[in-house]
Coordinates of C-alpha atoms in Angstrom, one line a residue:
X265 CA 0.0 0.1 -0.1
X266 CA 1.2 3.7 -0.7
X267 CA 2.5 5.5 2.2
X268 CA 2.5 8.8 0.3
X269 CA 1.4 11.7 2.5
X270 CA -2.3 13.2 2.2
X271 CA -1.8 17.0 0.8
X272 CA -5.6 17.7 0.4
X273 CA -8.4 18.3 2.7
X274 CA -10.8 15.5 3.6
X275 CA -14.5 16.0 2.2
X276 CA -16.3 14.0 4.6
X277 CA -16.4 12.3 8.2
X278 CA -15.7 8.8 8.6
X279 CA -18.7 6.4 8.6
X280 CA -20.3 6.7 12.2
X281 CA -18.9 10.3 13.2
X282 CA -22.5 11.6 13.4
X283 CA -23.4 14.8 15.1
X284 CA -25.6 14.6 18.3
X285 CA -29.2 15.2 17.9
X286 CA -30.3 18.6 18.8
X287 CA -32.6 19.1 21.6
X288 CA -36.2 19.9 20.8
X289 CA -37.2 23.3 21.7
X290 CA -39.3 24.2 24.7
X291 CA -42.8 25.9 24.0
X292 CA -41.5 29.0 25.4
X293 CA -38.2 28.7 23.2
X294 CA -40.2 28.0 20.1
X295 CA -42.2 31.1 20.8
X296 CA -39.3 33.4 21.4
X297 CA -37.7 32.1 18.0
X298 CA -40.9 32.8 16.1
X299 CA -40.6 36.1 17.7
X300 CA -37.1 36.8 16.4
X301 CA -38.0 35.3 12.9
X302 CA -40.8 37.8 12.5
X303 CA -38.6 40.7 13.4
X304 CA -35.8 39.7 11.1
X305 CA -38.3 39.4 8.1
X306 CA -39.4 42.8 8.8
X307 CA -35.8 44.5 8.4
X308 CA -35.1 46.4 5.3
X309 CA -32.0 48.3 6.1
X310 CA -28.8 47.4 7.5
X311 CA -27.2 50.4 9.5
X312 CA -23.5 51.5 9.2
X313 CA -21.3 54.4 10.6
X314 CA -19.0 53.9 7.5
X315 CA -21.1 54.7 4.7
X316 CA -22.2 51.2 4.0
X317 CA -25.9 51.5 5.1
X318 CA -28.4 49.9 2.7
X319 CA -31.0 47.3 1.8
X320 CA -30.9 43.9 3.3
X321 CA -29.1 41.7 0.4
X322 CA -29.6 38.4 -0.8
X323 CA -26.5 37.1 0.7
X324 CA -27.5 38.4 4.2
X325 CA -30.9 36.8 3.9
X326 CA -29.0 33.7 3.1
X327 CA -26.8 33.8 6.2
X328 CA -30.0 34.5 8.4
X329 CA -30.8 30.9 8.9
X330 CA -33.2 29.2 11.4
X331 CA -30.2 27.9 13.3
X332 CA -28.3 31.1 13.0
X333 CA -31.0 32.6 14.9
X334 CA -31.0 30.1 17.7
X335 CA -27.6 30.5 18.0
X336 CA -27.9 34.1 18.9
X337 CA -30.9 33.2 21.2
X338 CA -28.9 30.7 23.1
X339 CA -25.9 33.3 23.3
X340 CA -28.1 35.9 24.8
X341 CA -29.7 33.3 27.4
X342 CA -32.9 33.3 25.3
X343 CA -33.6 37.0 25.6
X344 CA -34.9 37.9 22.0
X345 CA -34.6 41.7 22.2
X346 CA -30.9 41.1 22.9
X347 CA -30.8 38.4 20.3
X348 CA -32.1 40.9 17.5
X349 CA -29.9 43.4 18.6
X350 CA -26.9 41.4 18.2
X351 CA -27.6 39.8 15.1
X352 CA -28.1 43.5 13.6
X353 CA -24.6 44.3 15.1
X354 CA -23.2 41.1 13.2
X355 CA -24.6 42.1 9.8
X356 CA -23.2 45.5 10.1
X357 CA -19.8 44.1 11.3
X358 CA -19.9 41.8 8.3
X359 CA -20.4 44.5 5.9
X360 CA -18.0 47.0 7.4
X361 CA -15.4 44.3 7.9
X362 CA -15.9 43.1 4.5
X363 CA -16.3 39.2 5.3
X364 CA -17.7 38.5 2.0
X365 CA -14.8 40.3 0.3
X366 CA -12.1 38.5 1.5
X367 CA -10.4 36.2 -1.2
X368 CA -8.2 33.3 -1.0
X369 CA -5.5 35.3 -3.2
X370 CA -5.3 38.0 -0.4
X371 CA -5.1 35.4 2.7
X372 CA -2.8 33.1 0.8
X373 CA 0.5 34.8 2.3
X374 CA -0.8 33.9 5.5
X375 CA -1.1 30.5 5.4
X376 CA 1.9 29.3 3.3
X377 CA 3.4 27.3 6.2
X378 CA 0.1 25.8 6.9
X379 CA -0.5 27.7 10.3
X380 CA -4.1 27.0 9.7
X381 CA -5.4 23.9 8.5
X382 CA -9.0 22.5 8.1
X383 CA -8.4 18.8 8.0
X384 CA -10.8 15.7 8.9
X385 CA -13.6 15.8 11.3
X386 CA -14.1 14.5 14.9
X387 CA -16.4 11.8 16.3
X388 CA -19.5 14.2 16.4
X389 CA -19.0 15.3 12.7
X390 CA -17.3 18.7 13.5
X391 CA -14.7 20.1 10.9
X392 CA -11.4 19.9 12.6
X393 CA -9.6 23.3 12.4
X394 CA -6.0 23.2 13.3
X395 CA -3.8 26.3 14.7
X396 CA -0.3 25.9 14.6
X397 CA 1.3 29.2 16.4
X398 CA 5.0 27.5 15.6
X399 CA 4.4 27.9 11.9
X400 CA 3.9 31.7 12.4
X401 CA 5.4 33.2 9.1
X402 CA 4.3 37.1 9.0
X403 CA 4.5 40.1 11.1
X404 CA 1.5 41.2 13.0
X405 CA -1.3 43.0 11.1
X406 CA -4.8 43.4 10.4
X407 CA -4.3 40.3 7.6
X408 CA -3.5 38.0 10.3
X409 CA -7.2 38.7 12.0
X410 CA -8.7 38.5 8.5
X411 CA -6.9 35.2 8.1
X412 CA -8.7 33.8 11.1
X413 CA -12.0 35.3 9.9
X414 CA -11.5 33.6 6.5
X415 CA -10.7 30.1 7.8
X416 CA -13.8 30.1 10.2
X417 CA -15.9 31.0 7.3
X418 CA -14.3 28.1 5.3
X419 CA -15.0 25.7 8.1
X420 CA -18.6 26.8 8.1
X421 CA -18.7 25.8 4.4
X422 CA -18.1 22.1 4.8
X423 CA -20.1 21.5 8.0
X424 CA -21.9 18.4 7.6
X425 CA -25.8 18.3 8.1
X426 CA -26.8 18.5 11.7
X427 CA -23.5 20.1 12.7
X428 CA -22.9 23.9 13.5
X429 CA -19.7 23.8 15.7
X430 CA -16.3 23.4 15.0
X431 CA -13.4 21.1 16.7
X432 CA -10.3 23.7 17.4
X433 CA -7.0 21.6 17.7
X434 CA -4.1 24.1 18.7
X435 CA -0.7 22.6 18.9
X436 CA 1.8 25.0 20.6
X437 CA 5.0 22.9 19.1
X438 CA 7.7 25.4 18.5
X439 CA 9.3 25.6 15.1
X440 CA 13.0 26.1 15.2
X441 CA 13.2 27.7 11.7
X442 CA 10.3 30.5 12.7
X443 CA 11.0 33.6 14.4
X444 CA 8.5 34.8 17.1
X445 CA 6.1 36.9 15.1
X446 CA 3.1 36.4 17.4
X447 CA 0.2 38.8 17.3
X448 CA 0.3 41.4 20.1
X449 CA -2.2 41.7 22.8
X450 CA -4.3 44.2 20.8
X451 CA -4.9 41.8 17.9
X452 CA -5.5 39.0 20.4
X453 CA -8.3 41.1 21.8
X454 CA -9.8 42.0 18.7
X455 CA -9.6 38.1 17.7
X456 CA -11.5 37.2 21.2
X457 CA -14.0 40.0 20.3
X458 CA -15.1 39.0 16.6
X459 CA -15.3 35.0 17.9
X460 CA -17.4 35.8 21.0
X461 CA -19.9 38.5 19.4
X462 CA -20.1 37.5 16.0
X463 CA -19.4 33.7 15.8
X464 CA -21.4 32.7 18.9
X465 CA -22.1 29.2 19.8
X466 CA -19.6 27.8 17.2
X467 CA -17.0 26.2 19.2
X468 CA -17.8 22.7 20.0
X469 CA -14.4 21.5 21.3
X470 CA -11.0 22.9 21.9
X471 CA -8.2 20.5 22.0
X472 CA -5.0 21.9 23.0
X473 CA -1.4 20.1 23.2
X474 CA 2.3 21.4 23.8
X475 CA 1.3 24.1 25.9
X476 CA 4.5 26.2 27.1
X477 CA 4.4 26.9 31.0
X478 CA 3.5 30.5 30.3
X479 CA 0.2 29.5 28.5
X480 CA -0.5 26.8 31.0
X481 CA -0.2 29.3 33.9
X482 CA -2.4 31.8 32.1
X483 CA -5.1 29.2 31.3
X484 CA -4.8 28.4 35.3
X485 CA -5.1 31.9 36.3
X486 CA -8.3 32.5 34.2
X487 CA -10.0 29.0 34.4
X488 CA -12.1 30.2 37.5
X489 CA -13.6 32.9 35.3
X490 CA -14.3 30.9 32.3
X491 CA -18.1 30.1 31.9
X492 CA -18.5 26.3 33.2
X493 CA -20.1 25.5 29.6
X494 CA -17.2 26.9 27.8
X495 CA -14.9 25.2 30.2
X496 CA -16.1 21.9 29.6
X497 CA -15.1 22.3 25.7
X498 CA -11.5 22.8 26.7
X499 CA -9.2 19.7 26.9
X500 CA -5.6 20.2 27.7
X501 CA -2.9 17.5 26.7
X502 CA -5.4 14.7 26.4
X503 CA -5.6 11.6 24.6
X504 CA -7.2 13.3 21.4
X505 CA -8.5 9.9 20.1
X506 CA -11.4 10.1 22.5
X507 CA -12.6 13.0 20.4
X508 CA -11.1 12.5 17.0
X509 CA -11.0 9.2 14.9
X510 CA -7.4 8.4 14.7
X511 CA -7.7 7.7 11.0
X512 CA -8.6 11.4 10.3
X513 CA -6.2 12.9 13.2
X514 CA -3.2 14.5 11.8
X515 CA -0.1 12.6 13.1
X516 CA 1.3 15.8 14.7
X517 CA -1.0 14.8 17.6
X518 CA 0.4 12.0 19.4
X519 CA -2.6 9.3 18.7
X520 CA -3.0 10.5 15.1
X521 CA -2.6 8.0 12.3
X522 CA -3.0 10.4 9.4
X523 CA 0.0 11.2 7.5
X524 CA -0.4 15.0 6.3
X525 CA 2.0 16.8 4.6
X526 CA 1.1 20.6 4.0
X527 CA 2.0 21.7 0.4
X528 CA 0.3 25.3 0.0
X529 CA 0.4 24.9 -3.8
X530 CA -1.6 21.8 -3.5
X531 CA -3.7 22.1 -0.6
X532 CA -4.9 25.8 -0.7
X533 CA -6.7 25.6 -4.0
X534 CA -8.0 22.3 -3.2
X535 CA -9.8 23.7 -0.1
X536 CA -11.0 26.7 -2.0
X537 CA -12.7 24.2 -4.6
X538 CA -14.1 22.2 -2.0
X539 CA -15.9 25.1 0.0
X540 CA -16.7 26.8 -3.2
X541 CA -18.7 23.6 -4.3
X542 CA -20.4 23.5 -1.0
X543 CA -21.2 26.9 -0.7
X544 CA -22.6 27.1 -4.1
X545 CA -24.7 24.0 -3.6
X546 CA -26.2 25.4 -0.6
X547 CA -27.0 28.8 -2.4
X548 CA -28.6 26.9 -5.2
X549 CA -31.0 25.2 -2.9
X550 CA -31.8 28.2 -1.1
X551 CA -32.6 29.9 -4.3
X552 CA -34.8 27.1 -5.6
X553 CA -36.8 27.0 -2.0
X554 CA -37.6 30.9 -2.7
X555 CA -34.9 32.6 -0.8
X556 CA -36.4 32.2 2.7
X557 CA -35.0 33.9 5.7
X558 CA -34.9 31.3 8.5
X559 CA -34.4 28.4 6.1
X560 CA -32.9 25.3 7.7
X561 CA -29.0 24.7 7.5
X562 CA -29.6 21.0 7.8
X563 CA -31.5 21.2 4.4
X564 CA -29.1 23.5 2.7
X565 CA -26.2 21.4 3.8
X566 CA -27.5 18.0 2.8
X567 CA -25.7 16.5 0.4
X568 CA -26.5 14.6 -2.7
X569 CA -25.8 10.8 -2.4
X570 CA -22.6 9.7 -4.3
X571 CA -23.4 8.3 -7.8
X572 CA -20.3 6.0 -8.0
X573 CA -18.1 4.1 -5.4
X574 CA -14.7 2.1 -5.3
X575 CA -15.5 -1.4 -6.0
X576 CA -13.9 -4.8 -6.7
X577 CA -16.0 -5.9 -9.9
X578 CA -16.2 -8.9 -12.5
X579 CA -17.9 -8.9 -15.7
X580 CA -17.9 -12.4 -16.5
X581 CA -16.7 -15.8 -14.8
X582 CA -13.0 -16.4 -15.1
X583 CA -10.4 -19.3 -14.1
X584 CA -9.7 -17.4 -10.8
X585 CA -10.6 -14.6 -8.7
X586 CA -7.3 -13.2 -9.5
X587 CA -8.2 -13.0 -13.2
X588 CA -11.9 -12.3 -12.6
X589 CA -11.8 -9.2 -10.4
X590 CA -10.6 -5.9 -11.1
X591 CA -10.5 -2.6 -8.9
X592 CA -13.1 -0.2 -10.3
X593 CA -12.9 3.3 -9.2
X594 CA -16.3 4.4 -10.2
X595 CA -18.9 1.4 -9.9
X596 CA -22.2 2.9 -9.9
X597 CA -24.4 3.5 -6.8
X598 CA -28.0 4.1 -7.1
X599 CA -29.5 5.8 -4.2
X600 CA -32.4 6.3 -3.4
X601 CA -34.0 3.8 -5.6
X602 CA -35.7 5.6 -8.8
X603 CA -39.2 5.8 -8.6
X604 CA -41.4 3.9 -8.9
X605 CA -39.5 1.7 -6.4
X606 CA -39.9 -2.0 -6.8
X607 CA -41.4 -2.3 -3.6
X608 CA -42.6 0.1 -0.8
X609 CA -39.7 -0.7 1.7
X610 CA -36.9 1.0 3.6
X611 CA -33.8 1.1 1.8
X612 CA -30.3 1.8 3.3
X613 CA -26.9 3.5 2.0
X614 CA -24.4 1.8 3.7
X615 CA -20.7 2.6 4.3
X616 CA -19.3 -1.0 4.2
X617 CA -16.4 -1.6 7.0
X618 CA -15.8 -5.3 6.6
X619 CA -16.7 -8.1 4.3
X620 CA -16.0 -11.9 4.6
X621 CA -15.1 -14.1 1.8
X622 CA -16.8 -17.2 1.4
X623 CA -16.5 -20.2 -1.1
X624 CA -19.6 -19.2 -2.6
X625 CA -17.7 -16.2 -3.9
X626 CA -15.3 -18.2 -5.5
X627 CA -18.1 -20.1 -7.3
X628 CA -19.8 -16.9 -8.6
X629 CA -16.4 -15.7 -9.9
X630 CA -15.5 -18.8 -11.7
X631 CA -18.3 -20.9 -12.4
X632 CA -21.8 -19.1 -12.5
X633 CA -22.5 -17.9 -16.4
X634 CA -22.8 -14.2 -16.4
X635 CA -26.0 -14.6 -18.3
X636 CA -27.8 -15.2 -14.9
X637 CA -26.6 -11.7 -14.0
X638 CA -28.9 -8.4 -14.6
X639 CA -26.0 -5.9 -14.3
X640 CA -22.9 -4.8 -16.7
X641 CA -20.6 -5.6 -13.7
X642 CA -21.1 -7.2 -10.3
X643 CA -19.3 -7.0 -6.8
X644 CA -18.7 -10.3 -4.7
X645 CA -19.1 -10.9 -1.1
X646 CA -22.8 -11.3 0.6
X647 CA -21.4 -11.3 4.3
X648 CA -20.7 -8.0 5.4
X649 CA -20.9 -5.0 8.1
X650 CA -21.1 -1.4 7.9
X651 CA -22.4 2.0 8.8
X652 CA -25.8 3.3 7.8
X653 CA -25.3 6.6 6.0
X654 CA -28.9 7.3 5.0
X655 CA -32.3 5.6 5.2
X656 CA -34.8 6.1 2.5
X657 CA -38.9 5.1 2.5
X658 CA -40.6 5.9 -0.6
X659 CA -42.7 9.0 -0.2
X660 CA -45.7 7.3 -1.5
X661 CA -45.7 4.5 1.1
X662 CA -48.0 5.1 4.0
X663 CA -46.2 5.7 7.2
X664 CA -48.1 3.2 8.8
X665 CA -47.1 0.4 6.5
X666 CA -43.4 1.1 6.3
X667 CA -41.5 1.1 9.7
X668 CA -38.1 2.7 9.4
X669 CA -35.7 0.2 11.4
X670 CA -32.6 2.1 10.7
X671 CA -31.0 5.5 11.2
X672 CA -27.9 7.3 10.1
X673 CA -24.8 5.9 12.2
X674 CA -26.4 2.6 13.1
X675 CA -23.8 0.0 12.8
X676 CA -25.5 -3.2 11.0
X677 CA -24.7 -6.6 9.6
X678 CA -25.8 -7.5 6.2
X679 CA -26.5 -10.6 4.1
X680 CA -28.1 -10.2 0.8
X681 CA -29.0 -13.2 -0.9
X682 CA -27.5 -14.4 -4.2
X683 CA -30.3 -13.7 -6.3
X684 CA -30.5 -10.0 -4.9
X685 CA -26.6 -9.7 -5.6
X686 CA -27.3 -11.1 -9.4
X687 CA -30.1 -8.8 -9.6
X688 CA -28.6 -5.6 -8.2
X689 CA -24.7 -6.2 -8.8
X690 CA -23.9 -5.0 -5.1
X691 CA -21.7 -7.0 -2.6
X692 CA -19.7 -6.2 0.1
X693 CA -16.4 -5.5 -1.8
X694 CA -17.5 -2.0 -2.4
X695 CA -17.0 1.0 -0.2
X696 CA -20.9 2.2 -0.4
X697 CA -23.6 -0.3 -0.6
X698 CA -27.5 0.5 -1.5
X699 CA -29.3 -2.3 0.1
X700 CA -33.1 -3.2 1.2
X701 CA -33.3 -2.9 5.0
X702 CA -34.7 -6.4 5.1
X703 CA -31.4 -7.9 4.7
X704 CA -29.9 -6.1 7.4
X705 CA -30.0 -6.3 11.3
X706 CA -28.4 -3.9 13.9
X707 CA -24.9 -5.0 15.3
X708 CA -25.4 -5.8 19.2
X709 CA -24.3 -3.0 21.5
X710 CA -20.6 -3.8 22.5
X711 CA -19.8 -5.6 19.6
X712 CA -17.2 -4.6 16.8
X713 CA -18.1 -4.5 13.0
X714 CA -15.3 -6.9 12.6
X715 CA -17.1 -9.5 14.8
X716 CA -20.1 -9.2 13.1
X717 CA -18.4 -10.0 9.6
X718 CA -19.1 -13.5 8.2
X719 CA -21.7 -14.2 11.1
X720 CA -24.4 -14.8 8.7
X721 CA -23.7 -17.5 6.3
X722 CA -21.8 -19.4 8.9
X723 CA -24.6 -18.9 11.4
X724 CA -27.5 -19.6 9.0
X725 CA -25.8 -23.0 8.5
X726 CA -25.1 -23.7 12.3
X727 CA -27.9 -22.4 14.6
X728 CA -28.5 -25.9 16.4
X729 CA -26.2 -28.5 17.6
X730 CA -22.8 -28.2 15.8
X731 CA -20.8 -31.4 15.0
X732 CA -17.2 -31.1 13.7
X733 CA -16.6 -33.3 10.5
X734 CA -12.8 -33.6 11.3
X735 CA -13.5 -35.2 14.8
X736 CA -15.2 -38.3 13.3
X737 CA -14.0 -40.7 10.7
X738 CA -17.3 -42.2 10.1
X739 CA -19.5 -39.3 10.8
X740 CA -22.7 -41.1 9.4
X741 CA -22.2 -44.2 11.7
X742 CA -21.4 -41.9 14.7
X743 CA -24.6 -39.8 14.1
X744 CA -26.5 -42.9 14.0
X745 CA -25.2 -44.4 17.1
X746 CA -25.5 -41.2 18.9
X747 CA -28.8 -39.8 17.7
X748 CA -30.4 -43.0 16.1
X749 CA -33.3 -43.7 18.7
X750 CA -36.8 -42.5 18.0
X751 CA -36.6 -39.8 20.5
X752 CA -33.2 -38.5 19.8
X753 CA -33.3 -38.1 15.9
X754 CA -32.9 -34.7 14.4
X755 CA -35.9 -32.7 13.2
X756 CA -33.7 -30.6 11.1
X757 CA -29.9 -31.0 9.8
X758 CA -28.0 -28.1 8.2
X759 CA -25.1 -29.5 6.5
X760 CA -22.5 -26.6 5.7
X761 CA -19.9 -28.9 4.0
X762 CA -22.4 -30.6 1.7
X763 CA -21.5 -34.4 2.0
X764 CA -23.6 -36.5 -0.3
X765 CA -22.7 -39.9 1.5
X766 CA -24.1 -38.3 4.6
X767 CA -27.2 -37.4 3.1
X768 CA -27.6 -40.9 1.7
X769 CA -27.3 -42.2 5.3
X770 CA -29.5 -39.6 7.0
X771 CA -32.3 -42.1 7.5
X772 CA -30.5 -43.3 10.5
X773 CA -30.4 -40.1 12.4
X774 CA -33.0 -37.7 10.8
X775 CA -36.8 -38.2 11.6
X776 CA -39.3 -39.0 8.7
X777 CA -40.7 -35.6 8.4
X778 CA -37.3 -34.1 9.0
X779 CA -35.3 -31.9 6.4
X780 CA -32.0 -32.0 5.4
X781 CA -30.6 -28.7 4.3
X782 CA -27.4 -28.5 2.5
X783 CA -25.2 -25.6 1.9
X784 CA -24.2 -27.4 -1.4
X785 CA -22.7 -30.6 -2.4
X786 CA -19.1 -30.6 -1.9
X787 CA -16.9 -30.3 -4.7
X788 CA -13.1 -30.7 -4.9
X789 CA -12.3 -27.7 -7.2
X790 CA -14.1 -24.5 -8.5
X791 CA -14.2 -25.7 -12.1
X792 CA -17.4 -26.0 -14.2
X793 CA -17.3 -30.0 -14.4
X794 CA -17.1 -30.1 -10.5
X795 CA -19.9 -27.5 -10.4
X796 CA -22.0 -29.5 -12.9
X797 CA -21.8 -32.7 -10.9
X798 CA -22.8 -31.1 -7.7
X799 CA -25.9 -29.5 -9.5
X800 CA -26.8 -32.9 -10.8
X801 CA -26.6 -34.4 -7.5
X802 CA -28.8 -31.5 -5.9
X803 CA -31.4 -31.9 -8.6
X804 CA -31.4 -35.7 -8.1
X805 CA -31.8 -35.3 -4.4
X806 CA -34.6 -33.1 -4.5
X807 CA -36.6 -34.8 -7.2
X808 CA -35.8 -38.5 -6.4
X809 CA -38.4 -40.6 -4.7
X810 CA -38.4 -40.3 -1.0
X811 CA -39.5 -43.9 -1.0
X812 CA -36.3 -46.0 0.4
X813 CA -37.2 -48.9 -1.7
X814 CA -36.6 -46.6 -4.8
X815 CA -33.3 -45.8 -3.4
X816 CA -34.5 -42.5 -1.7
X817 CA -33.6 -41.7 1.9
X818 CA -37.2 -41.1 2.6
X819 CA -36.3 -37.5 3.9
X820 CA -36.7 -34.2 2.4
X821 CA -33.6 -32.4 0.8
X822 CA -33.1 -28.9 0.9
X823 CA -30.7 -26.2 -0.3
X824 CA -30.0 -23.1 2.0
X825 CA -26.9 -21.9 0.3
X826 CA -26.8 -18.3 -0.2
X827 CA -30.5 -17.9 0.0
X828 CA -32.4 -15.3 2.3
X829 CA -32.9 -16.4 5.6
X830 CA -35.2 -14.1 6.8
X831 CA -35.1 -11.4 9.3
X832 CA -36.2 -13.7 12.4
X833 CA -33.2 -16.0 11.9
X834 CA -30.8 -13.0 11.2
X835 CA -32.0 -11.3 14.4
X836 CA -31.5 -14.5 16.4
X837 CA -27.9 -14.8 15.3
X838 CA -27.2 -11.2 16.3
X839 CA -28.7 -11.5 19.5
X840 CA -26.7 -14.8 20.0
X841 CA -23.6 -12.7 19.1
X842 CA -24.5 -10.0 21.6
X843 CA -25.3 -12.5 24.3
X844 CA -21.9 -14.0 23.8
X845 CA -23.1 -17.4 22.8
X846 CA -21.6 -16.9 19.4
X847 CA -18.5 -15.8 17.8
X848 CA -16.8 -15.6 14.6
X849 CA -13.4 -17.0 14.1
X850 CA -11.4 -14.7 12.1
X851 CA -8.2 -16.1 10.1
X852 CA -7.0 -12.9 8.9
X853 CA -7.9 -9.2 7.9
X854 CA -6.6 -7.8 4.8
X855 CA -6.8 -4.4 3.2
X856 CA -9.2 -3.6 0.6
X857 CA -6.2 -3.2 -2.0
X858 CA -5.3 -6.8 -1.0
X859 CA -8.4 -8.6 -2.4
X860 CA -6.5 -10.9 -4.6
X861 CA -4.1 -12.1 -1.7
X862 CA -7.1 -12.8 0.5
X863 CA -8.8 -14.8 -2.1
X864 CA -5.5 -16.8 -2.5
X865 CA -5.7 -17.7 1.1
X866 CA -9.3 -18.7 0.8
X867 CA -8.3 -20.9 -2.2
X868 CA -5.7 -22.7 -0.6
X869 CA -8.0 -24.3 2.1
X870 CA -5.9 -23.7 5.3
X871 CA -7.8 -20.8 6.7
X872 CA -8.6 -21.3 10.3
X873 CA -11.7 -19.2 10.4
X874 CA -13.1 -16.2 8.1
X875 CA -10.8 -14.5 5.5
X876 CA -11.9 -10.6 6.0
X877 CA -11.5 -7.7 4.0
X878 CA -11.3 -4.2 5.8
X879 CA -13.4 -2.2 3.1
X880 CA -14.0 1.1 4.5
X881 CA -12.1 3.6 6.7
X882 CA -13.5 4.0 10.1
X883 CA -12.9 3.5 13.7
X884 CA -10.6 0.8 14.9
X885 CA -12.9 -2.2 15.2

């Protein structure tokens, strides 16, 4: 795998990094918000003492969102008159300071060393805004303050839906190559005033490391005078992985695993392009919605689902997984299902975390004719786990008939049947998967996503008494002697190996009305001839007369391989996993780029457990 350092901003949080749900407004708070909204809608003029007075502009109306008004109400302890006064003062300041006129070219010299960086998101979806005082490169000037204002505006540009605060990560590590050009007390006071009065309720967390003793002493001195709510947001020299996923935390912080190198010529234009794209998308939604004052920021910031994803795909069977599979950077993702949907049901967009490989994947890749598929290319792996990014229920479905079982951030176990994979082309070896909710159950609390990968296929073929083939040379004889009595015979047998001779002898240990469920009929190699022989045996087992005098077993034969087990069985397995009565043995975990090597291990037949692919980025599972 490449170890080259990242040089661009990260556009999205990791799966599972979700903003906390906002508390519902109390009745009195709702009244105060409605009063403030009506006052703001009546504004026609923005005052100014610097010759910039004039009518309220569209961009200023765009800024006056529902959440903006609520931030000012919270900042003024729900005094609606004070909130109105401060909102108007901020609009005047934004005009006079020229917030919307600050350009990337003007600010660029201030950030040439990377003293401010927007990189990744914390565990609640807050954009991480890094301040690196040791990289100071300019003399004190008004542009240093403009630099901070400009970057805070860019942080706001990239906030995901449901999030309105930022995570400030300050590293006081000194740079030997930089001279002390720290801003004076005057500029510091100006910055503090701007942040407190014109960006209220924007700080979510402040994570501070490598503090010199002077700064430490200063904070100790003022801590008793800091508001307790603000004090709770300040974290000094802590393990930052409590707050930021390590894979999105810059390795400059001790527990960070993100290798990032600041290259101004690459990072700066990439950041501006990302912010411009998000800003324009919100603007277009605002215009399309009628340019409403009090529009929802969550609605404006909502991103359309991706249309493609990275995936391992195949377009026809081949002699081996290596020759069949290729890494496709833009496999199509269709979410939500286009109307009219095939059925009125909940559909999920899932960020895949781990996918377990099975012999059935090898069969699909090497033996099954592609004419049974309905898509130009398909993705293998039907046993996987992931995190819900979005849940969709068709608007035409009556709310009483379709229950929403999942919400963004839910960790789930997925097991789509083979027929659905052939129809849709989806599988676990793709970063994003649209999948009907009926093929998913929630991961039990306290369990890791890795523990759920590979659970369903193995579990659905071993729910009752489990007997190890390798422990008995004559398994049929053992079963007959141990379970051959009328009151000890099995009601149902699930054969996860597919032993034809065992099925032929099953009358000795399976009740007459019992069912012999086989995962398949075992074959020695993944070639067409072996698959053909297996299929013929399966067909004969199903249609052959059950009467024993005609050569039958007198027992019903079924195939359970890769079929839909149903939600009840899937939920039962998940419950067993959560209760500790069931676990998945994992042989090895491979990176997404190492799929070919992982299939080699599976083909070798020596894996002591599941061979699992780590598909997506996310918390360490």
